[in-house]
Structure formats: structure tokens, C-alpha cells
Amino acid sequence: DMTIEFFEPVCIGDRLTTIGRELHHVTPRETRVGVGAFSGYTTSYYNQNGELVAKATQGSYAFTRKAEEDIAR
């Protein structure tokens, strides 16, 4: 999932850049399909004038898949 918070209008022709991503949480977890971690991070977007125009916050789950015979059905 992703949420975007805008601080300034973004117009056609604007040049947007990002400067890294800020990791704000990592939660290790074992699920039915494998062992991994839920993570959340925020990306900041700046216009051509260096003004912060938006922040996007999103989460993901990365995992190592269990062997097919080990997955509970």
C-alpha cells in the first residue's frame, strides 16, 4: 500500500527528484509462505526549486519462500 501527502502543487513541466528513502520500521515475521520482514519507508519528492512537494509512504513484505511441502494449506 502507498499513501502520498502533497505539500505544494505539482504542475506539468516540473522536474521532480528524490533524495534517498527513509526506512521507518522493519518487523520480522514468519508467515504461511515463508520467513521475512514487513518494512515501511518514506520517499521525499522535491521540485526544480528544491522545495519539498510530496512524501510517499509505503510498505512491503520481503520473504524467503518455504519449500512447497512445508507450506500449510
Tab-separated table of N, CA and C in Angstrom:
chain	number	residue	atom	x	y	z
A	1	ASP	N	0.828	-1.184	0.000
A	1	ASP	CA	0.000	0.000	0.000
A	1	ASP	C	0.875	1.250	0.000
A	2	MET	N	0.316	2.353	-0.491
A	2	MET	CA	1.077	3.602	-0.565
A	2	MET	C	0.149	4.772	-0.275
A	3	THR	N	0.663	5.723	0.502
A	3	THR	CA	-0.052	6.980	0.698
A	3	THR	C	0.881	8.111	0.283
A	4	ILE	N	0.306	9.149	-0.328
A	4	ILE	CA	1.088	10.300	-0.767
A	4	ILE	C	0.507	11.550	-0.139
A	5	GLU	N	1.375	12.322	0.491
A	5	GLU	CA	0.977	13.597	1.094
A	5	GLU	C	1.639	14.713	0.280
A	6	PHE	N	0.817	15.628	-0.245
A	6	PHE	CA	1.332	16.740	-1.045
A	6	PHE	C	1.419	17.999	-0.202
A	7	PHE	N	2.525	18.739	-0.358
A	7	PHE	CA	2.743	19.977	0.374
A	7	PHE	C	2.667	21.197	-0.527
A	8	GLU	N	2.947	21.005	-1.813
A	8	GLU	CA	2.898	22.066	-2.821
A	8	GLU	C	2.278	21.472	-4.082
A	9	PRO	N	1.668	22.309	-4.929
A	9	PRO	CA	1.144	21.793	-6.196
A	9	PRO	C	2.280	21.277	-7.083
A	10	VAL	N	2.020	20.219	-7.812
A	10	VAL	CA	2.945	19.689	-8.806
A	10	VAL	C	2.305	19.953	-10.161
A	11	CYS	N	3.041	20.639	-11.032
A	11	CYS	CA	2.494	21.068	-12.324
A	11	CYS	C	3.208	20.380	-13.480
A	12	ILE	N	2.530	20.317	-14.616
A	12	ILE	CA	3.151	19.792	-15.827
A	12	ILE	C	4.407	20.602	-16.109
A	13	GLY	N	5.490	19.923	-16.393
A	13	GLY	CA	6.765	20.585	-16.658
A	13	GLY	C	7.683	20.645	-15.453
A	14	ASP	N	7.156	20.415	-14.242
A	14	ASP	CA	8.021	20.380	-13.058
A	14	ASP	C	8.984	19.201	-13.170
A	15	ARG	N	10.171	19.398	-12.644
A	15	ARG	CA	11.153	18.316	-12.574
A	15	ARG	C	11.213	17.856	-11.132
A	16	LEU	N	10.831	16.611	-10.901
A	16	LEU	CA	10.820	16.062	-9.545
A	16	LEU	C	12.029	15.173	-9.335
A	17	THR	N	12.610	15.283	-8.160
A	17	THR	CA	13.731	14.424	-7.780
A	17	THR	C	13.474	13.864	-6.386
A	18	THR	N	14.138	12.761	-6.104
A	18	THR	CA	14.081	12.178	-4.765
A	18	THR	C	15.497	12.122	-4.217
A	19	ILE	N	15.593	12.157	-2.916
A	19	ILE	CA	16.886	12.024	-2.264
A	19	ILE	C	16.749	10.906	-1.239
A	20	GLY	N	17.043	9.694	-1.665
A	20	GLY	CA	17.009	8.542	-0.776
A	20	GLY	C	15.621	8.189	-0.272
A	21	ARG	N	15.594	7.176	0.545
A	21	ARG	CA	14.380	6.731	1.213
A	21	ARG	C	14.676	6.581	2.692
A	22	GLU	N	13.702	6.919	3.513
A	22	GLU	CA	13.848	6.804	4.959
A	22	GLU	C	13.101	5.561	5.427
A	23	LEU	N	13.846	4.600	5.947
A	23	LEU	CA	13.254	3.381	6.485
A	23	LEU	C	12.724	3.687	7.873
A	24	HIS	N	11.424	3.465	8.110
A	24	HIS	CA	10.900	3.805	9.433
A	24	HIS	C	10.467	2.613	10.269
A	25	HIS	N	10.375	1.433	9.678
A	25	HIS	CA	10.173	0.249	10.514
A	25	HIS	C	10.479	-1.029	9.738
A	26	VAL	N	10.924	-2.039	10.483
A	26	VAL	CA	11.130	-3.385	9.961
A	26	VAL	C	10.613	-4.335	11.029
A	27	THR	N	9.684	-5.195	10.632
A	27	THR	CA	9.104	-6.143	11.571
A	27	THR	C	9.308	-7.562	11.043
A	28	PRO	N	10.252	-8.324	11.618
A	28	PRO	CA	10.451	-9.707	11.176
A	28	PRO	C	9.179	-10.527	11.421
A	29	ARG	N	8.903	-11.434	10.501
A	29	ARG	CA	7.677	-12.223	10.639
A	29	ARG	C	7.798	-13.521	9.858
A	30	GLU	N	7.270	-14.580	10.410
A	30	GLU	CA	7.142	-15.828	9.657
A	30	GLU	C	5.670	-15.981	9.305
A	31	THR	N	5.401	-16.138	8.025
A	31	THR	CA	4.029	-16.334	7.562
A	31	THR	C	3.902	-17.745	6.998
A	32	ARG	N	2.727	-18.042	6.503
A	32	ARG	CA	2.465	-19.360	5.932
A	32	ARG	C	3.405	-19.667	4.764
A	33	VAL	N	3.785	-18.664	3.997
A	33	VAL	CA	4.581	-18.886	2.796
A	33	VAL	C	6.082	-18.760	2.999
A	34	GLY	N	6.531	-18.148	4.100
A	34	GLY	CA	7.964	-18.027	4.303
A	34	GLY	C	8.344	-17.151	5.472
A	35	VAL	N	9.658	-16.962	5.609
A	35	VAL	CA	10.220	-16.135	6.674
A	35	VAL	C	10.719	-14.850	6.035
A	36	GLY	N	10.348	-13.707	6.630
A	36	GLY	CA	10.764	-12.436	6.052
A	36	GLY	C	10.514	-11.297	7.006
A	37	ALA	N	10.228	-10.141	6.415
A	37	ALA	CA	10.007	-8.953	7.233
A	37	ALA	C	9.084	-7.980	6.505
A	38	PHE	N	8.207	-7.363	7.278
A	38	PHE	CA	7.403	-6.250	6.792
A	38	PHE	C	8.228	-4.985	7.002
A	39	SER	N	8.278	-4.132	6.010
A	39	SER	CA	9.038	-2.897	6.152
A	39	SER	C	8.220	-1.720	5.638
A	40	GLY	N	8.525	-0.560	6.162
A	40	GLY	CA	7.857	0.660	5.725
A	40	GLY	C	8.883	1.751	5.535
A	41	TYR	N	8.722	2.531	4.479
A	41	TYR	CA	9.660	3.608	4.226
A	41	TYR	C	8.966	4.789	3.585
A	42	THR	N	9.621	5.934	3.658
A	42	THR	CA	9.087	7.176	3.120
A	42	THR	C	10.082	7.748	2.121
A	43	THR	N	9.574	8.181	0.975
A	43	THR	CA	10.372	8.833	-0.060
A	43	THR	C	9.914	10.283	-0.160
A	44	SER	N	10.856	11.215	-0.151
A	44	SER	CA	10.549	12.640	-0.275
A	44	SER	C	10.805	13.088	-1.713
A	45	TYR	N	9.901	13.927	-2.235
A	45	TYR	CA	9.997	14.430	-3.605
A	45	TYR	C	10.171	15.949	-3.580
A	46	TYR	N	11.119	16.433	-4.371
A	46	TYR	CA	11.440	17.852	-4.441
A	46	TYR	C	11.268	18.347	-5.874
A	47	ASN	N	10.848	19.610	-6.017
A	47	ASN	CA	10.737	20.181	-7.361
A	47	ASN	C	12.064	20.815	-7.774
A	48	GLN	N	12.068	21.428	-8.954
A	48	GLN	CA	13.292	22.020	-9.512
A	48	GLN	C	13.826	23.179	-8.686
A	49	ASN	N	13.027	23.715	-7.770
A	49	ASN	CA	13.467	24.806	-6.895
A	49	ASN	C	13.966	24.296	-5.540
A	50	GLY	N	14.010	22.974	-5.388
A	50	GLY	CA	14.466	22.385	-4.134
A	50	GLY	C	13.398	22.364	-3.046
A	51	GLU	N	12.145	22.670	-3.412
A	51	GLU	CA	11.049	22.687	-2.439
A	51	GLU	C	10.470	21.283	-2.285
A	52	LEU	N	10.232	20.888	-1.041
A	52	LEU	CA	9.574	19.611	-0.770
A	52	LEU	C	8.137	19.709	-1.255
A	53	VAL	N	7.748	18.857	-2.213
A	53	VAL	CA	6.388	18.927	-2.752
A	53	VAL	C	5.528	17.748	-2.314
A	54	ALA	N	6.156	16.613	-1.971
A	54	ALA	CA	5.357	15.447	-1.583
A	54	ALA	C	6.215	14.446	-0.830
A	55	LYS	N	5.525	13.614	-0.038
A	55	LYS	CA	6.152	12.463	0.612
A	55	LYS	C	5.253	11.259	0.364
A	56	ALA	N	5.870	10.167	-0.072
A	56	ALA	CA	5.141	8.919	-0.302
A	56	ALA	C	5.596	7.905	0.741
A	57	THR	N	4.638	7.315	1.433
A	57	THR	CA	4.926	6.301	2.441
A	57	THR	C	4.344	4.982	1.956
A	58	GLN	N	5.174	3.952	1.972
A	58	GLN	CA	4.684	2.657	1.513
A	58	GLN	C	5.299	1.532	2.313
A	59	GLY	N	4.656	0.387	2.248
A	59	GLY	CA	5.114	-0.788	2.957
A	59	GLY	C	5.238	-1.965	2.011
A	60	SER	N	6.016	-2.943	2.453
A	60	SER	CA	6.184	-4.150	1.642
A	60	SER	C	6.533	-5.321	2.552
A	61	TYR	N	6.464	-6.509	1.968
A	61	TYR	CA	6.852	-7.725	2.672
A	61	TYR	C	7.818	-8.480	1.772
A	62	ALA	N	9.029	-8.672	2.237
A	62	ALA	CA	10.029	-9.461	1.511
A	62	ALA	C	10.252	-10.745	2.299
A	63	PHE	N	10.357	-11.872	1.579
A	63	PHE	CA	10.479	-13.133	2.296
A	63	PHE	C	11.249	-14.154	1.475
A	64	THR	N	11.728	-15.174	2.186
A	64	THR	CA	12.303	-16.352	1.562
A	64	THR	C	11.233	-17.420	1.607
A	65	ARG	N	10.859	-17.902	0.441
A	65	ARG	CA	9.756	-18.855	0.334
A	65	ARG	C	10.124	-20.203	0.943
A	66	LYS	N	9.168	-20.767	1.659
A	66	LYS	CA	9.330	-22.113	2.209
A	66	LYS	C	9.228	-23.115	1.070
A	67	ALA	N	9.771	-24.298	1.318
A	67	ALA	CA	9.607	-25.398	0.359
A	67	ALA	C	8.114	-25.699	0.237
A	68	GLU	N	7.689	-26.070	-0.931
A	68	GLU	CA	6.264	-26.310	-1.212
A	68	GLU	C	5.644	-27.278	-0.207
A	69	GLU	N	6.369	-28.305	0.183
A	69	GLU	CA	5.818	-29.298	1.117
A	69	GLU	C	5.701	-28.758	2.549
A	70	ASP	N	6.386	-27.641	2.848
A	70	ASP	CA	6.336	-27.043	4.188
A	70	ASP	C	5.249	-25.983	4.338
A	71	ILE	N	4.595	-25.615	3.250
A	71	ILE	CA	3.551	-24.588	3.313
A	71	ILE	C	2.249	-25.206	3.786
A	72	ALA	N	1.735	-24.679	4.904
A	72	ALA	CA	0.468	-25.176	5.452
A	72	ALA	C	-0.680	-24.736	4.552
A	73	ARG	N	-1.559	-25.652	4.281
A	73	ARG	CA	-2.713	-25.348	3.413
A	73	ARG	C	-3.974	-25.323	4.212
